């Protein structure tokens, strides 16, 4: 069956269009405002801000539960795009000042561990347990993927553990850079400039003597 | 795309779609009804936004939710089409009485009104397909996705709707 529109139907469509018109502008405006108001009360707020650091410009974001994202080596637009798309965003340096303040102290060698509430709600329970275990690695030390898996009670799960590290939304503060391969290879790192940033952080923390670890690239 | 952008970018279009699909009168009551339904659409969209895959067609997705919300409303309204039809007739007659214009303009207006009323009386699927194609100007692939049907079926619904309208209008002459 052919469903082509005839010339007669075109005139019918024209009438349909002229008859349909548009809803009154004030009605549409009222409805739009009503939905904006609902969104303003229903959607969670994420405050975000940025700071300059030796590893480049660092972006941080915090929900009502705590720090939910940290990223560097990305453009502002990309950082914002990755935040929970259902949340309302608020660019507010003062709201994230406790976070950027502690980071500044860390880079000034005045802070050795962070005291910040974290929001890991977007992760699976396994990813959370991996990242929470990472917080036990003291500054200046490194663990292997195998040891981390062992600490989690899953000694044969080095690979899933490595994958969980790749999903770390809060690098530096959750120190995934302190995990390396058993053979001394640095493994992988997706923050900043990748493996070079990982090497820089480990040297900065004193965990990596400049020439003692091979500079091979890992995952 | 962020949900906030979704509201700003598509609210007016979805509101107009529901307005046309429900065949609402230009009265405050009619607007309130469409407003409620539009809010339902965005609430459902918000609840399911996380499950939407990256790169999805957000516009077609919203239309799909809007169409389903409208279907539910149609189902929940006993003799809904007849009631809406009467509302619309009354509103236009009142409007014409308020600002009488030339006989030709009135005739045109009445014809447009007649087409609109006939559109309101179409089966729900045909009406939705017709409104999506010619008033919201979506392509058939999008209409098929919105209506959960094949592209030929979407075309067939539009064709049937036009045929019904044409037949009804020629009967009146």
Coordinates of C-alpha atoms in Angstrom, one line a residue:
Chain A
X1 CA 0.0 0.0 0.0
X2 CA 1.3 3.4 -0.9
X3 CA 1.2 6.0 1.9
X4 CA 2.1 9.0 -0.2
X5 CA 0.5 12.3 0.7
X6 CA -1.6 13.7 -2.1
X7 CA -2.0 17.3 -3.0
X8 CA -5.4 17.3 -1.3
X9 CA -3.9 16.0 1.9
X10 CA -1.3 18.7 1.8
X11 CA -4.1 21.3 1.9
X12 CA -5.7 19.3 4.7
X13 CA -2.4 19.3 6.6
X14 CA -2.2 23.1 6.1
X15 CA -5.6 23.5 7.6
X16 CA -4.6 21.2 10.4
X17 CA -1.5 23.3 11.1
X18 CA -3.4 26.6 11.0
X19 CA -6.1 25.1 13.3
X20 CA -3.8 23.6 15.8
X21 CA -2.0 26.8 16.7
X22 CA 0.1 27.0 19.8
X23 CA -0.9 26.9 23.5
X24 CA -1.1 30.4 25.1
X25 CA 2.5 31.6 25.8
X26 CA 1.6 32.4 29.5
X27 CA 0.4 28.8 29.9
X28 CA 3.6 27.4 28.6
X29 CA 5.6 29.8 30.7
X30 CA 3.7 28.9 33.8
X31 CA 4.2 25.2 33.2
X32 CA 8.0 25.7 32.5
X33 CA 8.4 27.7 35.8
X34 CA 6.4 25.0 37.7
X35 CA 8.8 22.3 36.4
X36 CA 11.9 24.5 37.2
X37 CA 10.6 25.0 40.8
X38 CA 10.0 21.3 41.2
X39 CA 13.5 20.5 39.9
X40 CA 15.0 23.0 42.2
X41 CA 13.5 21.2 45.2
X42 CA 13.8 17.6 44.0
X43 CA 17.2 17.5 42.4
X44 CA 20.3 17.2 44.6
X45 CA 22.8 20.0 44.4
X46 CA 26.5 19.5 43.4
X47 CA 28.9 22.3 44.2
X48 CA 32.0 22.4 42.2
X49 CA 35.2 24.5 41.9
X50 CA 38.8 24.4 40.7
X51 CA 42.3 25.1 41.9
X52 CA 45.8 25.1 40.4
X53 CA 48.2 22.5 41.6
X54 CA 51.6 21.2 40.5
X55 CA 49.8 18.4 38.6
X56 CA 47.7 20.9 36.7
X57 CA 44.3 22.4 37.2
X58 CA 42.3 20.2 39.6
X59 CA 38.5 20.2 39.5
X60 CA 36.5 19.1 42.6
X61 CA 32.8 18.5 43.2
X62 CA 30.8 17.8 46.3
X63 CA 27.3 16.6 46.9
X64 CA 25.4 16.8 50.2
X65 CA 27.1 13.6 51.3
X66 CA 30.6 14.7 50.5
X67 CA 33.3 14.9 47.9
X68 CA 32.0 13.0 44.9
X69 CA 34.5 13.9 42.1
X70 CA 38.0 15.1 41.5
X71 CA 39.7 15.3 38.2
X72 CA 42.7 16.9 36.6
X73 CA 44.1 16.9 33.1
X74 CA 40.6 17.5 31.7
X75 CA 38.8 20.7 30.5
X76 CA 36.2 22.3 32.7
X77 CA 33.4 21.4 30.3
X78 CA 34.4 17.7 30.3
X79 CA 34.6 17.6 34.1
X80 CA 31.1 19.2 34.4
X81 CA 29.7 16.8 31.8
X82 CA 30.8 13.8 33.8
X83 CA 29.0 14.9 37.0
X84 CA 25.6 13.3 37.8
X85 CA 23.4 14.6 35.0
X86 CA 20.3 14.7 37.2
X87 CA 21.9 17.0 39.8
X88 CA 21.7 20.8 39.9
X89 CA 25.2 22.2 39.5
X90 CA 26.5 25.1 41.5
X91 CA 29.9 26.6 40.6
X92 CA 30.9 27.7 44.1
X93 CA 34.6 28.0 45.1
X94 CA 33.5 28.8 48.7
X95 CA 31.4 25.6 49.0
X96 CA 34.4 23.5 48.0
X97 CA 37.0 25.5 49.9
X98 CA 37.4 22.8 52.6
X99 CA 38.4 20.4 49.9
X100 CA 40.7 22.7 47.9
X101 CA 42.2 23.9 51.2
X102 CA 43.3 20.4 52.2
X103 CA 44.6 19.8 48.7
X104 CA 46.7 23.0 49.0
X105 CA 48.1 21.8 52.3
X106 CA 48.9 18.4 50.7
X107 CA 50.9 20.0 47.9
X108 CA 52.6 22.2 50.4
X109 CA 53.7 19.1 52.3
X110 CA 51.6 20.2 55.3
X111 CA 49.1 17.4 55.2
X112 CA 49.7 13.7 55.1
X113 CA 46.2 12.4 55.0
X114 CA 42.8 13.9 54.1
X115 CA 39.9 14.3 56.4
X116 CA 36.9 14.8 54.1
X117 CA 33.5 13.1 53.9
X118 CA 33.3 11.1 50.6
X119 CA 30.3 10.3 48.5
X120 CA 30.9 7.0 46.6
X121 CA 27.2 6.5 46.0
X122 CA 27.6 6.0 42.3
X123 CA 29.8 2.9 42.7
X124 CA 29.2 -0.8 43.3
X125 CA 29.7 -2.2 46.8
X126 CA 32.9 -4.0 45.5
X127 CA 34.3 -0.8 44.0
X128 CA 33.6 1.0 47.3
X129 CA 35.3 -1.6 49.4
X130 CA 38.4 -1.5 47.1
X131 CA 38.6 2.3 47.4
X132 CA 38.0 2.4 51.1
X133 CA 40.8 -0.1 51.6
X134 CA 43.1 2.2 49.6
X135 CA 42.6 4.9 52.2
X136 CA 44.7 2.7 54.6
X137 CA 47.9 3.0 52.5
X138 CA 49.9 5.7 54.2
X139 CA 51.6 8.5 52.3
X140 CA 55.1 7.4 51.2
X141 CA 54.2 3.8 50.8
X142 CA 53.1 1.6 47.9
X143 CA 51.1 -1.6 47.8
X144 CA 50.9 -4.1 44.9
X145 CA 47.6 -5.0 43.3
X146 CA 48.1 -8.4 44.7
X147 CA 48.5 -7.1 48.3
X148 CA 45.4 -4.9 47.9
X149 CA 43.4 -7.9 46.7
X150 CA 44.7 -9.9 49.7
X151 CA 43.7 -7.1 52.1
X152 CA 40.3 -7.4 50.6
X153 CA 40.2 -11.1 51.3
X154 CA 40.3 -11.9 47.5
X155 CA 43.9 -12.7 46.8
X156 CA 43.2 -13.9 43.3
X157 CA 41.3 -10.9 42.3
X158 CA 44.1 -8.6 41.3
X159 CA 42.5 -7.8 37.9
X160 CA 39.0 -6.9 39.2
X161 CA 40.8 -4.8 41.9
X162 CA 42.7 -3.0 39.1
X163 CA 39.5 -2.3 37.3
X164 CA 37.9 -0.9 40.4
X165 CA 40.8 1.4 40.8
X166 CA 40.2 2.7 37.3
X167 CA 36.8 3.8 38.5
X168 CA 38.2 5.9 41.3
X169 CA 36.2 9.1 41.1
X170 CA 38.4 10.9 43.6
X171 CA 42.1 10.3 42.7
X172 CA 44.9 11.7 45.0
X173 CA 42.5 11.8 47.9
X174 CA 41.7 8.1 47.5
X175 CA 45.3 7.3 46.6
X176 CA 45.0 4.8 43.8
X177 CA 48.4 6.0 42.7
X178 CA 49.9 4.1 45.6
X179 CA 49.2 0.8 44.0
X180 CA 51.8 -0.7 41.6
X181 CA 52.4 -4.1 40.0
X182 CA 54.3 -6.9 41.8
X183 CA 57.3 -6.6 39.4
X184 CA 57.7 -2.9 40.3
X185 CA 56.1 -1.7 37.1
X186 CA 53.9 1.3 37.9
X187 CA 50.8 -0.2 36.4
X188 CA 48.2 2.1 35.1
X189 CA 46.8 5.6 35.9
X190 CA 44.2 7.6 34.2
X191 CA 44.5 10.9 36.0
X192 CA 46.3 13.9 34.7
X193 CA 49.0 12.9 32.2
X194 CA 48.6 9.2 33.0
X195 CA 51.6 7.2 34.2
X196 CA 53.8 10.4 34.3
X197 CA 51.5 11.9 36.8
X198 CA 51.5 8.7 38.9
X199 CA 55.3 8.7 38.9
X200 CA 55.3 12.4 39.9
X201 CA 52.9 11.8 42.8
X202 CA 54.9 8.8 44.1
X203 CA 58.1 10.8 43.9
X204 CA 56.4 13.8 45.6
X205 CA 55.3 11.5 48.4
X206 CA 58.7 10.0 48.7
X207 CA 57.5 6.5 47.8
X208 CA 59.5 6.3 44.7
X209 CA 63.2 7.0 44.6
X210 CA 63.9 8.7 41.3
X211 CA 65.8 6.0 39.6
X212 CA 64.8 2.8 41.5
X213 CA 61.7 1.9 39.6
X214 CA 61.6 0.9 35.9
X215 CA 59.7 3.4 33.8
X216 CA 57.7 0.8 31.9
X217 CA 54.1 1.4 31.1
X218 CA 51.4 -0.7 32.5
X219 CA 47.7 -1.0 32.0
Chain B
X1 CA 23.0 16.3 28.3
X2 CA 22.1 17.4 31.8
X3 CA 18.5 17.1 33.0
X4 CA 18.4 20.9 33.6
X5 CA 19.1 21.4 29.9
X6 CA 16.4 18.9 29.0
X7 CA 13.8 21.1 30.7
X8 CA 15.0 24.3 29.1
X9 CA 15.4 22.8 25.6
X10 CA 12.3 20.6 25.3
X11 CA 9.7 21.8 27.8
X12 CA 7.8 24.1 25.5
X13 CA 7.8 21.6 22.7
X14 CA 6.5 18.8 24.9
X15 CA 3.9 21.1 26.4
X16 CA 2.7 22.1 22.9
X17 CA 2.6 18.5 21.9
X18 CA 0.4 17.5 24.8
X19 CA -1.7 20.5 24.3
X20 CA -2.4 19.4 20.7
X21 CA -2.7 15.7 21.6
X22 CA -5.3 16.4 24.3
X23 CA -7.1 18.9 22.1
X24 CA -7.2 21.3 25.0
X25 CA -9.3 24.5 25.0
X26 CA -7.7 27.8 25.5
X27 CA -9.0 28.0 29.0
X28 CA -7.2 28.0 32.4
X29 CA -8.7 24.6 33.2
X30 CA -7.4 23.2 30.0
X31 CA -3.9 24.6 30.6
X32 CA -3.8 23.2 34.1
X33 CA -4.6 19.8 32.8
X34 CA -1.8 19.9 30.3
X35 CA 0.5 21.4 32.9
X36 CA -0.2 18.4 35.2
X37 CA 0.5 16.0 32.4
X38 CA 3.7 17.8 31.4
X39 CA 4.9 17.6 35.0
X40 CA 4.2 13.9 35.0
X41 CA 6.3 13.6 31.9
X42 CA 9.3 15.3 33.3
X43 CA 9.0 13.5 36.6
X44 CA 9.0 10.1 34.8
X45 CA 11.9 11.3 32.7
X46 CA 13.8 12.3 35.8
X47 CA 13.2 8.9 37.4
X48 CA 14.5 7.1 34.3
X49 CA 17.2 9.6 33.2
X50 CA 20.1 7.5 34.7
X51 CA 19.1 4.5 32.6
X52 CA 19.2 6.5 29.4
X53 CA 22.2 5.5 27.3
X54 CA 24.7 8.1 26.3
X55 CA 24.1 9.3 22.8
X56 CA 20.3 8.6 22.9
X57 CA 17.9 10.8 21.2
X58 CA 16.6 12.8 24.2
X59 CA 13.9 14.5 22.2
X60 CA 12.4 11.3 20.9
X61 CA 12.7 9.7 24.4
X62 CA 10.7 12.6 26.0
X63 CA 8.1 12.4 23.2
X64 CA 7.8 8.7 24.0
X65 CA 7.2 9.3 27.7
X66 CA 4.7 12.1 26.8
X67 CA 2.8 9.9 24.4
X68 CA 2.6 7.1 27.0
X69 CA 1.4 9.6 29.7
X70 CA -1.2 10.9 27.3
X71 CA -2.4 7.4 26.5
X72 CA -2.8 6.7 30.2
X73 CA -4.8 9.9 30.5
X74 CA -7.0 8.9 27.6
X75 CA -7.6 5.5 29.1
X76 CA -8.4 7.1 32.5
X77 CA -11.0 9.5 31.0
X78 CA -14.3 8.0 30.3
X79 CA -15.7 9.4 27.0
X80 CA -12.6 11.6 27.1
X81 CA -12.6 12.4 23.4
X82 CA -16.3 13.6 23.4
X83 CA -15.7 15.7 26.5
X84 CA -12.7 17.4 25.0
X85 CA -14.5 17.9 21.7
X86 CA -17.3 19.8 23.5
X87 CA -14.8 21.9 25.4
X88 CA -13.1 22.9 22.3
X89 CA -16.2 23.8 20.3
X90 CA -17.5 26.0 23.1
X91 CA -14.2 27.8 23.5
X92 CA -13.9 28.6 19.8
X93 CA -17.5 29.8 19.6
X94 CA -17.0 32.0 22.6
X95 CA -13.8 33.4 21.0
X96 CA -15.6 34.2 17.8
X97 CA -18.4 35.9 19.6
X98 CA -15.9 38.0 21.5
X99 CA -14.1 39.3 18.4
X100 CA -16.4 39.0 15.4
X101 CA -14.4 39.3 12.2
X102 CA -15.3 39.1 8.5
X103 CA -17.5 36.3 7.3
X104 CA -14.6 34.8 5.4
X105 CA -12.3 34.8 8.4
X106 CA -15.0 33.2 10.5
X107 CA -15.6 30.5 7.8
X108 CA -11.9 29.8 7.7
X109 CA -11.7 29.7 11.4
X110 CA -14.6 27.3 11.6
X111 CA -13.1 25.0 9.0
X112 CA -9.8 25.0 10.9
X113 CA -11.8 24.3 14.0
X114 CA -13.7 21.5 12.2
X115 CA -10.4 19.9 11.2
X116 CA -9.1 20.1 14.7
X117 CA -12.3 18.6 16.1
X118 CA -12.1 15.7 13.7
X119 CA -8.5 15.2 14.6
X120 CA -9.6 15.0 18.3
X121 CA -12.1 12.3 17.4
X122 CA -9.5 10.1 15.7
X123 CA -8.4 6.8 17.3
X124 CA -5.6 7.6 19.8
X125 CA -2.7 6.1 17.8
X126 CA -3.7 7.8 14.5
X127 CA -4.1 11.1 16.3
X128 CA -0.7 10.8 18.0
X129 CA 1.0 9.8 14.7
X130 CA -0.6 12.7 12.8
X131 CA 0.3 15.2 15.5
X132 CA 3.8 14.0 15.7
X133 CA 4.3 14.1 11.9
X134 CA 2.6 17.3 10.9
X135 CA 2.4 19.4 14.0
X136 CA 5.6 18.4 15.8
X137 CA 7.4 17.7 12.5
X138 CA 9.2 14.5 13.6
X139 CA 10.4 12.0 11.0
X140 CA 8.9 8.5 10.7
X141 CA 11.9 6.8 12.3
X142 CA 11.4 8.9 15.4
X143 CA 7.6 8.4 15.3
X144 CA 8.1 4.7 15.1
X145 CA 10.5 4.7 18.1
X146 CA 8.0 6.9 20.1
X147 CA 5.0 4.7 19.3
X148 CA 6.8 1.4 19.7
X149 CA 6.0 0.3 16.2
X150 CA 7.7 -0.2 12.8
X151 CA 8.3 2.7 10.5
X152 CA 5.7 1.4 7.9
X153 CA 3.2 1.1 10.7
X154 CA 3.9 4.7 11.7
X155 CA 3.3 5.8 8.1
X156 CA 0.2 3.7 7.9
X157 CA -1.2 5.5 11.0
X158 CA -0.6 8.9 9.5
X159 CA -2.1 7.8 6.2
X160 CA -5.2 6.4 7.9
X161 CA -5.6 9.5 9.9
X162 CA -5.5 11.7 6.8
X163 CA -7.9 9.4 5.0
X164 CA -10.4 9.6 7.9
X165 CA -10.2 13.4 8.0
X166 CA -10.6 13.7 4.3
X167 CA -13.6 11.4 4.2
X168 CA -15.3 13.2 7.1
X169 CA -14.8 16.6 5.5
X170 CA -16.1 15.5 2.1
X171 CA -19.2 13.9 3.7
X172 CA -20.0 17.3 5.2
X173 CA -19.9 19.1 1.9

